[in-house]
């Protein structure tokens, strides 16, 4: 097979992307959403941790090891 | 067509009463079918924040905070802050659920058409899931940070706003915001309960002030937004009973607000300074509602003034109550 034929075969294999393609603006918004969700989850975990410590008070260390 | 003429025309429609009214609302909702809306663009974090009705949320935070300040109990400041955050998130959750349910009428009204659901940025089902998730989260967090009474009251507030007000009363009776106002009046009681684990009579005095304040506040707005409400087929008082009757009822409620605003002084919850401020503010509220009463139909200048003043009234009344209690703690 010549080089030209090889290139033609290769380009035939490349399929156009399927499904919905996001624009740059949409990708940016999705990224912002992901960051917001991550911050909320971390914040919530932190809140529950702090609330638990404050509610239990000294009982946190007052336990059988 | 002016708003008043339009509402008169709408009022003459027999379908605006009873079952006929409900059916016409249902048909309108079907033709709009918000649950089949195609999303126009991808939502960002700001759209989800808008779904929480931040302005309503700020009023809830403020009144709940005053309830917490006035309450006699003591709570660790961090736990108190987390409790207040939970109340705020609970209010936001009910706002999101309200926007999910009202997507069809929000699409019709100029005031609400740019909200995230009618403008096609958030799918109604997403808003419903978001609101439900935050409801459970806020009640659970409040239960962990304070107590079961406060958490139960917050859960009841969310239920009352979403199911009793949004789903039932809003589209079926002109008393919608009178009864539904209970949801907006509950935050100081929730705040009080978060601090003390109970909801005594004093907490319900704060509830009653906001409960009585709600009808003149919303009806003043409804007077000059009457056309919008008529278009969305919401039976607000001016749409169903007419402007004259609404203006009379605003005046009657304003007198009650003026009188009840001084009640914390007589209940021993506030001092003379509060009584003085509450008295002056009450006279102002009654005076502006009297101007609204005397204005001609179609003249909304005084109604707009009253609406603006009503927000200031609540802010100054509760602010004075809170400031006086803080000052008392340091003197």
Short mmCIF file of C-alpha atoms in Angstrom, two decimals:
data_model
loop_
_atom_site.label_atom_id
_atom_site.label_comp_id
_atom_site.label_asym_id
_atom_site.label_seq_id
_atom_site.Cartn_x
_atom_site.Cartn_y
_atom_site.Cartn_z
CA UNK A 1 0.00 0.00 0.00
CA UNK A 2 1.29 3.44 -0.84
CA UNK A 3 1.53 6.27 1.69
CA UNK A 4 -1.39 7.99 0.01
CA UNK A 5 -3.58 4.91 0.37
CA UNK A 6 -2.58 4.55 4.01
CA UNK A 7 -3.63 8.14 4.79
CA UNK A 8 -6.94 7.63 3.02
CA UNK A 9 -7.64 4.47 5.07
CA UNK A 10 -6.73 6.27 8.31
CA UNK A 11 -9.04 9.22 7.64
CA UNK A 12 -11.91 6.83 6.86
CA UNK A 13 -11.55 5.40 10.41
CA UNK A 14 -11.99 8.80 12.08
CA UNK A 15 -15.64 9.18 13.00
CA UNK A 16 -17.20 12.57 13.81
CA UNK A 17 -17.92 12.86 17.56
CA UNK A 18 -21.35 11.56 18.53
CA UNK A 19 -23.84 13.09 21.01
CA UNK A 20 -24.06 16.59 22.43
CA UNK A 21 -20.91 18.67 22.27
CA UNK A 22 -20.56 21.26 25.00
CA UNK A 23 -19.50 24.78 24.18
CA UNK A 24 -16.66 26.40 26.10
CA UNK A 25 -19.15 28.46 28.10
CA UNK A 26 -21.05 25.32 29.07
CA UNK A 27 -17.85 23.53 30.05
CA UNK A 28 -16.98 26.52 32.25
CA UNK A 29 -20.40 26.43 33.90
CA UNK A 30 -20.14 22.69 34.48
CA UNK A 31 -16.76 23.18 36.06
CA UNK A 32 -18.15 25.93 38.30
CA UNK A 33 -20.97 23.60 39.33
CA UNK A 34 -18.54 20.84 40.17
CA UNK A 35 -16.44 23.18 42.30
CA UNK A 36 -19.57 24.50 44.07
CA UNK A 37 -20.76 20.95 44.83
CA UNK A 38 -17.30 19.97 46.13
CA UNK A 39 -17.17 23.02 48.40
CA UNK A 40 -20.70 22.33 49.69
CA UNK A 41 -19.90 18.69 50.46
CA UNK A 42 -16.63 19.56 52.22
CA UNK A 43 -18.41 22.37 54.11
CA UNK A 44 -21.20 20.06 55.21
CA UNK A 45 -18.78 17.39 56.41
CA UNK A 46 -16.86 20.05 58.32
CA UNK A 47 -20.07 21.38 59.89
CA UNK A 48 -21.20 17.95 61.04
CA UNK A 49 -17.72 17.32 62.48
CA UNK A 50 -17.67 20.60 64.43
CA UNK A 51 -21.28 20.19 65.60
CA UNK A 52 -20.54 16.66 66.80
CA UNK A 53 -17.49 17.83 68.75
CA UNK A 54 -19.40 20.69 70.34
CA UNK A 55 -22.44 18.58 71.19
CA UNK A 56 -20.44 15.78 72.73
CA UNK A 57 -18.08 18.20 74.46
CA UNK A 58 -15.72 16.53 76.91
CA UNK A 59 -17.47 13.18 76.32
CA UNK A 60 -15.39 12.92 73.12
CA UNK A 61 -12.30 11.94 75.16
CA UNK A 62 -14.21 10.47 78.09
CA UNK A 63 -14.57 6.94 76.74
CA UNK A 64 -13.09 3.49 77.18
CA UNK A 65 -10.18 2.89 74.83
CA UNK B 1 -55.43 48.26 28.75
CA UNK B 2 -54.70 49.51 32.25
CA UNK B 3 -54.30 47.05 35.10
CA UNK B 4 -57.53 48.09 36.80
CA UNK B 5 -59.62 47.86 33.64
CA UNK B 6 -58.09 44.52 32.86
CA UNK B 7 -58.80 43.18 36.32
CA UNK B 8 -62.38 44.45 36.13
CA UNK B 9 -62.77 42.54 32.88
CA UNK B 10 -61.30 39.45 34.46
CA UNK B 11 -63.52 39.82 37.52
CA UNK B 12 -66.60 39.71 35.33
CA UNK B 13 -65.65 36.25 34.12
CA UNK B 14 -67.78 33.70 35.94
CA UNK B 15 -64.92 31.21 35.71
CA UNK B 16 -62.93 33.18 38.28
CA UNK B 17 -65.02 31.81 41.11
CA UNK B 18 -64.96 28.41 42.83
CA UNK B 19 -64.54 25.28 40.72
CA UNK B 20 -64.55 27.20 37.45
CA UNK B 21 -61.54 29.13 38.60
CA UNK B 22 -59.64 25.98 39.61
CA UNK B 23 -60.40 24.38 36.25
CA UNK B 24 -59.26 27.41 34.30
CA UNK B 25 -56.00 27.40 36.28
CA UNK B 26 -55.57 23.68 35.61
CA UNK B 27 -56.15 24.16 31.87
CA UNK B 28 -53.70 27.03 31.77
CA UNK B 29 -51.14 24.91 33.59
CA UNK B 30 -51.63 22.04 31.13
CA UNK B 31 -51.15 24.26 28.13
CA UNK B 32 -47.88 25.60 29.57
CA UNK B 33 -46.73 22.23 30.91
CA UNK B 34 -43.59 23.41 32.72
CA UNK B 35 -42.44 19.83 33.26
CA UNK B 36 -41.77 19.49 29.55
CA UNK B 37 -39.71 22.64 29.28
CA UNK B 38 -36.61 22.34 27.15
CA UNK B 39 -33.54 23.74 28.84
CA UNK B 40 -32.20 26.77 26.97
CA UNK B 41 -28.80 26.89 28.65
CA UNK B 42 -26.73 25.13 31.29
CA UNK B 43 -27.27 26.38 34.84
CA UNK B 44 -24.39 27.75 36.87
CA UNK B 45 -24.10 27.96 40.68
CA UNK B 46 -25.72 31.44 40.58
CA UNK B 47 -28.90 29.93 39.11
CA UNK B 48 -29.16 27.44 41.96
CA UNK B 49 -28.58 30.28 44.41
CA UNK B 50 -31.42 32.24 42.75
CA UNK B 51 -33.63 29.19 43.22
CA UNK B 52 -33.31 29.70 46.99
CA UNK B 53 -35.06 33.12 46.81
CA UNK B 54 -32.16 34.97 48.51
CA UNK B 55 -34.22 38.08 49.34
CA UNK B 56 -36.87 36.07 51.17
CA UNK B 57 -34.09 34.08 52.79
CA UNK B 58 -32.45 37.26 54.12
CA UNK B 59 -35.69 38.27 55.85
CA UNK B 60 -36.00 34.78 57.34
CA UNK B 61 -32.40 34.92 58.62
CA UNK B 62 -33.02 38.34 60.14
CA UNK B 63 -36.27 37.47 61.96
CA UNK B 64 -34.94 34.09 63.12
CA UNK B 65 -31.80 35.80 64.45
CA UNK B 66 -33.94 38.26 66.43
CA UNK B 67 -35.92 35.31 67.84
CA UNK B 68 -32.62 33.76 68.94
CA UNK B 69 -31.39 37.01 70.50
CA UNK B 70 -34.61 37.69 72.42
CA UNK B 71 -34.95 34.06 73.64
CA UNK B 72 -33.68 33.61 77.21
CA UNK B 73 -31.71 30.40 76.59
CA UNK B 74 -27.99 30.06 75.91
CA UNK B 75 -26.37 28.04 73.16
CA UNK B 76 -22.76 27.69 72.05
CA UNK B 77 -22.21 30.52 69.52
CA UNK B 78 -20.99 28.09 66.83
CA UNK B 79 -24.03 25.86 67.35
CA UNK B 80 -26.26 28.95 67.25
CA UNK B 81 -24.64 29.99 63.95
CA UNK B 82 -25.11 26.50 62.48
CA UNK B 83 -28.75 26.58 63.65
CA UNK B 84 -29.28 29.91 61.91
CA UNK B 85 -27.63 28.53 58.76
CA UNK B 86 -29.98 25.51 58.90
CA UNK B 87 -33.01 27.80 59.16
CA UNK B 88 -31.72 29.81 56.18
CA UNK B 89 -31.17 26.67 54.10
CA UNK B 90 -34.65 25.41 55.08
CA UNK B 91 -36.14 28.70 53.86
CA UNK B 92 -34.15 28.40 50.63
CA UNK B 93 -35.31 24.82 50.16
CA UNK B 94 -38.96 25.83 50.44
CA UNK B 95 -38.26 28.65 47.95
CA UNK B 96 -36.87 26.12 45.45
CA UNK B 97 -39.86 23.81 45.92
CA UNK B 98 -42.20 26.79 45.49
CA UNK B 99 -40.48 27.71 42.21
CA UNK B 100 -40.80 24.11 41.02
CA UNK B 101 -44.53 24.06 41.73
CA UNK B 102 -45.23 27.56 40.40
CA UNK B 103 -43.15 27.29 37.21
CA UNK B 104 -46.28 27.58 35.04
CA UNK B 105 -47.48 30.83 36.60
CA UNK B 106 -43.96 32.25 36.94
CA UNK B 107 -43.75 31.98 33.15
CA UNK B 108 -46.78 34.26 32.80
CA UNK B 109 -45.88 37.00 35.28
CA UNK B 110 -43.44 39.80 34.34
CA UNK B 111 -42.05 39.86 37.92
CA UNK B 112 -41.07 36.17 37.83
CA UNK B 113 -40.43 35.35 34.16
CA UNK B 114 -36.64 35.57 34.57
CA UNK B 115 -36.50 33.01 37.37
CA UNK B 116 -34.26 30.00 36.62
CA UNK B 117 -37.07 27.59 35.69
CA UNK B 118 -39.30 29.73 33.41
CA UNK B 119 -36.22 31.13 31.67
CA UNK B 120 -35.10 27.58 30.87
CA UNK B 121 -31.90 27.43 32.90
CA UNK B 122 -33.03 24.79 35.40
CA UNK B 123 -35.37 21.88 34.77
CA UNK B 124 -38.37 21.76 37.16
CA UNK B 125 -37.47 18.21 38.24
CA UNK B 126 -33.96 19.37 39.12
CA UNK B 127 -35.43 22.18 41.24
CA UNK B 128 -37.73 19.68 42.98
CA UNK B 129 -34.83 17.35 43.77
CA UNK B 130 -32.63 20.24 44.90
CA UNK B 131 -35.37 21.64 47.18
CA UNK B 132 -36.26 18.23 48.66
CA UNK B 133 -32.61 17.41 49.32
CA UNK B 134 -31.98 20.75 51.04
CA UNK B 135 -35.18 20.37 53.11
CA UNK B 136 -34.00 17.07 54.59
CA UNK B 137 -30.47 18.41 55.03
CA UNK B 138 -31.56 21.59 56.83
CA UNK B 139 -33.94 19.82 59.24
CA UNK B 140 -31.33 17.15 60.04
CA UNK B 141 -28.60 19.73 60.62
CA UNK B 142 -30.86 21.81 62.88
CA UNK B 143 -31.73 18.68 64.85
CA UNK B 144 -28.01 17.95 65.33
CA UNK B 145 -27.06 21.53 66.18
CA UNK B 146 -29.96 22.43 68.48
CA UNK B 147 -32.98 20.25 69.32
CA UNK B 148 -35.98 18.28 68.06
CA UNK B 149 -38.50 21.08 68.75
CA UNK B 150 -36.68 23.54 66.49
CA UNK B 151 -36.13 20.89 63.80
CA UNK B 152 -39.82 19.87 63.94
CA UNK B 153 -40.90 23.51 63.64
CA UNK B 154 -38.59 24.02 60.65
CA UNK B 155 -39.97 20.90 58.96
CA UNK B 156 -43.51 22.17 59.61
CA UNK B 157 -42.60 25.60 58.16
CA UNK B 158 -41.31 24.02 54.94
CA UNK B 159 -44.39 21.77 54.71
CA UNK B 160 -46.75 24.69 55.34
CA UNK B 161 -45.12 26.92 52.73
CA UNK B 162 -44.87 24.28 50.03
CA UNK B 163 -47.99 22.15 50.52
CA UNK B 164 -50.51 24.36 52.34
CA UNK B 165 -49.61 27.70 50.72
CA UNK B 166 -48.06 26.93 47.30
CA UNK B 167 -49.97 23.80 46.32
CA UNK B 168 -53.32 24.50 47.95
CA UNK B 169 -54.12 28.06 49.02
CA UNK B 170 -52.26 30.19 46.47
CA UNK B 171 -54.47 29.25 43.52
CA UNK B 172 -57.72 28.62 45.36
CA UNK B 173 -58.53 31.51 47.73
CA UNK B 174 -57.95 35.26 48.10
CA UNK B 175 -57.01 34.48 51.72
CA UNK B 176 -53.90 32.70 50.32
CA UNK B 177 -51.31 35.08 51.75
CA UNK B 178 -53.27 35.62 54.99
CA UNK B 179 -53.16 31.93 55.99
CA UNK B 180 -49.97 31.19 54.06
CA UNK B 181 -48.32 34.08 55.89
CA UNK B 182 -47.93 31.71 58.85
CA UNK B 183 -44.98 30.09 57.05
CA UNK B 184 -43.17 33.43 56.79
CA UNK B 185 -44.01 34.26 60.41
CA UNK B 186 -42.58 31.05 61.88
CA UNK B 187 -38.78 31.70 61.61
CA UNK B 188 -38.50 33.72 64.88
CA UNK B 189 -40.34 30.87 66.66
CA UNK B 190 -37.89 28.37 65.13
CA UNK B 191 -34.99 30.59 66.23
CA UNK B 192 -36.44 30.86 69.75
CA UNK B 193 -36.91 27.08 69.91
CA UNK B 194 -33.32 26.53 68.73
CA UNK B 195 -32.08 28.47 71.76
CA UNK B 196 -34.47 27.16 74.41
CA UNK B 197 -35.99 23.89 73.15
CA UNK B 198 -39.48 25.35 73.57
CA UNK B 199 -41.86 27.81 71.91
CA UNK B 200 -43.56 29.87 74.64
CA UNK B 201 -46.14 32.64 74.26
CA UNK B 202 -43.43 35.32 73.81
CA UNK B 203 -42.19 33.57 70.66
CA UNK B 204 -45.73 33.54 69.28
CA UNK B 205 -46.00 37.30 69.87
CA UNK B 206 -43.19 37.72 67.32
CA UNK B 207 -45.02 35.27 65.06
CA UNK B 208 -48.24 37.30 65.33
CA UNK B 209 -46.52 40.58 64.40
CA UNK B 210 -45.21 39.09 61.12
CA UNK B 211 -48.47 37.20 60.53
CA UNK B 212 -50.52 40.43 60.76
CA UNK B 213 -47.91 42.38 58.77
CA UNK B 214 -48.00 39.98 55.79
CA UNK B 215 -51.45 40.86 54.29
CA UNK B 216 -50.94 44.66 54.07
CA UNK B 217 -47.39 44.08 52.78
CA UNK B 218 -48.43 41.72 49.97
CA UNK B 219 -51.72 43.39 49.14
CA UNK B 220 -49.94 46.75 48.69
CA UNK B 221 -47.76 44.99 46.09
CA UNK B 222 -50.74 43.14 44.60
CA UNK B 223 -52.60 46.44 44.10
CA UNK B 224 -50.09 47.68 41.53
CA UNK B 225 -49.23 44.20 40.19
CA UNK B 226 -52.89 43.26 39.88
CA UNK B 227 -52.69 42.80 36.11
CA UNK B 228 -49.85 40.30 36.50
CA UNK B 229 -51.79 38.23 39.05
CA UNK B 230 -54.96 38.34 36.93
CA UNK B 231 -52.98 37.15 33.90
CA UNK B 232 -51.60 34.23 35.92
CA UNK B 233 -55.12 33.59 37.31
CA UNK B 234 -53.97 33.86 40.92
CA UNK B 235 -56.94 34.93 43.08
CA UNK B 236 -55.14 37.70 44.94
CA UNK B 237 -57.44 39.98 46.91
CA UNK B 238 -57.45 42.90 44.39
CA UNK B 239 -58.23 40.49 41.52
CA UNK B 240 -61.14 38.79 43.29
CA UNK B 241 -62.58 41.41 45.68
CA UNK B 242 -61.50 44.55 43.80
CA UNK B 243 -59.29 47.46 44.72
CA UNK B 244 -61.67 49.22 47.12
CA UNK B 245 -62.19 46.18 49.33
CA UNK B 246 -58.42 45.44 49.32
CA UNK B 247 -57.60 49.00 50.37
CA UNK B 248 -60.09 48.72 53.27
CA UNK B 249 -58.60 45.41 54.40
CA UNK B 250 -55.04 46.80 54.17
CA UNK B 251 -56.09 49.63 56.50
CA UNK B 252 -57.74 47.22 58.98
CA UNK B 253 -54.67 44.98 59.12
CA UNK B 254 -52.36 48.01 59.44
CA UNK B 255 -54.23 49.08 62.60
CA UNK B 256 -53.79 45.58 64.02
CA UNK B 257 -50.07 45.61 63.12
CA UNK B 258 -49.66 49.04 64.76
CA UNK B 259 -51.32 47.85 67.96
CA UNK B 260 -49.64 44.45 68.09
CA UNK B 261 -46.22 45.93 67.30
CA UNK B 262 -46.13 47.34 70.85
CA UNK B 263 -47.07 43.97 72.42
CA UNK B 264 -43.45 42.89 73.17
CA UNK B 265 -43.22 45.87 75.56
CA UNK B 266 -46.32 44.78 77.49
CA UNK B 267 -45.09 41.18 77.51
CA UNK B 268 -41.87 42.29 79.22
CA UNK B 269 -39.76 41.34 76.19
CA UNK B 270 -38.72 44.92 75.46
CA UNK B 271 -38.24 48.27 77.15
CA UNK B 272 -39.51 51.82 76.74
CA UNK B 273 -37.20 52.60 73.83
CA UNK B 274 -38.71 49.75 71.83
CA UNK B 275 -42.24 50.86 72.79
CA UNK B 276 -41.47 54.38 71.52
CA UNK B 277 -40.01 53.17 68.21
CA UNK B 278 -42.82 50.62 67.73
CA UNK B 279 -45.40 53.34 68.41
CA UNK B 280 -43.87 55.77 65.89
CA UNK B 281 -43.45 53.05 63.24
CA UNK B 282 -47.02 51.86 63.86
CA UNK B 283 -48.40 55.36 63.36
CA UNK B 284 -46.41 55.62 60.12
CA UNK B 285 -47.77 52.27 58.93
CA UNK B 286 -51.37 53.24 59.71
CA UNK B 287 -50.91 56.67 58.12
CA UNK B 288 -49.58 55.25 54.84
CA UNK B 289 -52.30 52.61 54.71
CA UNK B 290 -54.86 55.37 55.32
CA UNK B 291 -53.39 57.24 52.33
CA UNK B 292 -53.71 54.01 50.33
CA UNK B 293 -57.32 53.72 51.46
CA UNK B 294 -58.17 57.27 50.42
CA UNK B 295 -56.41 57.05 47.01
CA UNK B 296 -58.50 56.69 43.88
CA UNK B 297 -58.65 53.34 42.12
CA UNK B 298 -55.79 53.23 39.62
CA UNK B 299 -53.60 55.52 41.76
CA UNK B 300 -50.81 53.31 43.13
CA UNK B 301 -48.36 55.91 44.45
CA UNK B 302 -49.41 55.39 48.07
CA UNK B 303 -49.53 51.59 47.65
CA UNK B 304 -45.93 51.61 46.39
CA UNK B 305 -44.90 53.81 49.33
CA UNK B 306 -46.70 51.50 51.75
CA UNK B 307 -45.00 48.43 50.28
CA UNK B 308 -41.55 50.01 50.67
CA UNK B 309 -42.34 51.25 54.18
CA UNK B 310 -43.67 47.84 55.26
CA UNK B 311 -40.21 46.30 54.65
CA UNK B 312 -38.55 49.12 56.57
CA UNK B 313 -41.15 48.76 59.35
CA UNK B 314 -40.37 45.10 59.98
CA UNK B 315 -36.64 45.65 59.73
CA UNK B 316 -36.64 48.56 62.21
CA UNK B 317 -39.14 46.94 64.60
CA UNK B 318 -37.25 43.65 64.88
CA UNK B 319 -33.88 45.44 64.70
CA UNK B 320 -34.81 47.63 67.67
CA UNK B 321 -36.05 44.61 69.61
CA UNK B 322 -32.79 42.76 68.96
CA UNK B 323 -30.56 45.79 69.66
CA UNK B 324 -32.34 46.53 72.92
CA UNK B 325 -31.92 42.93 74.09
CA UNK B 326 -28.23 42.95 73.19
CA UNK B 327 -27.74 46.25 75.00
CA UNK B 328 -29.58 44.84 78.05
CA UNK B 329 -27.17 41.90 78.15
CA UNK B 330 -24.16 44.25 78.34
CA UNK B 331 -25.58 46.78 80.84
#
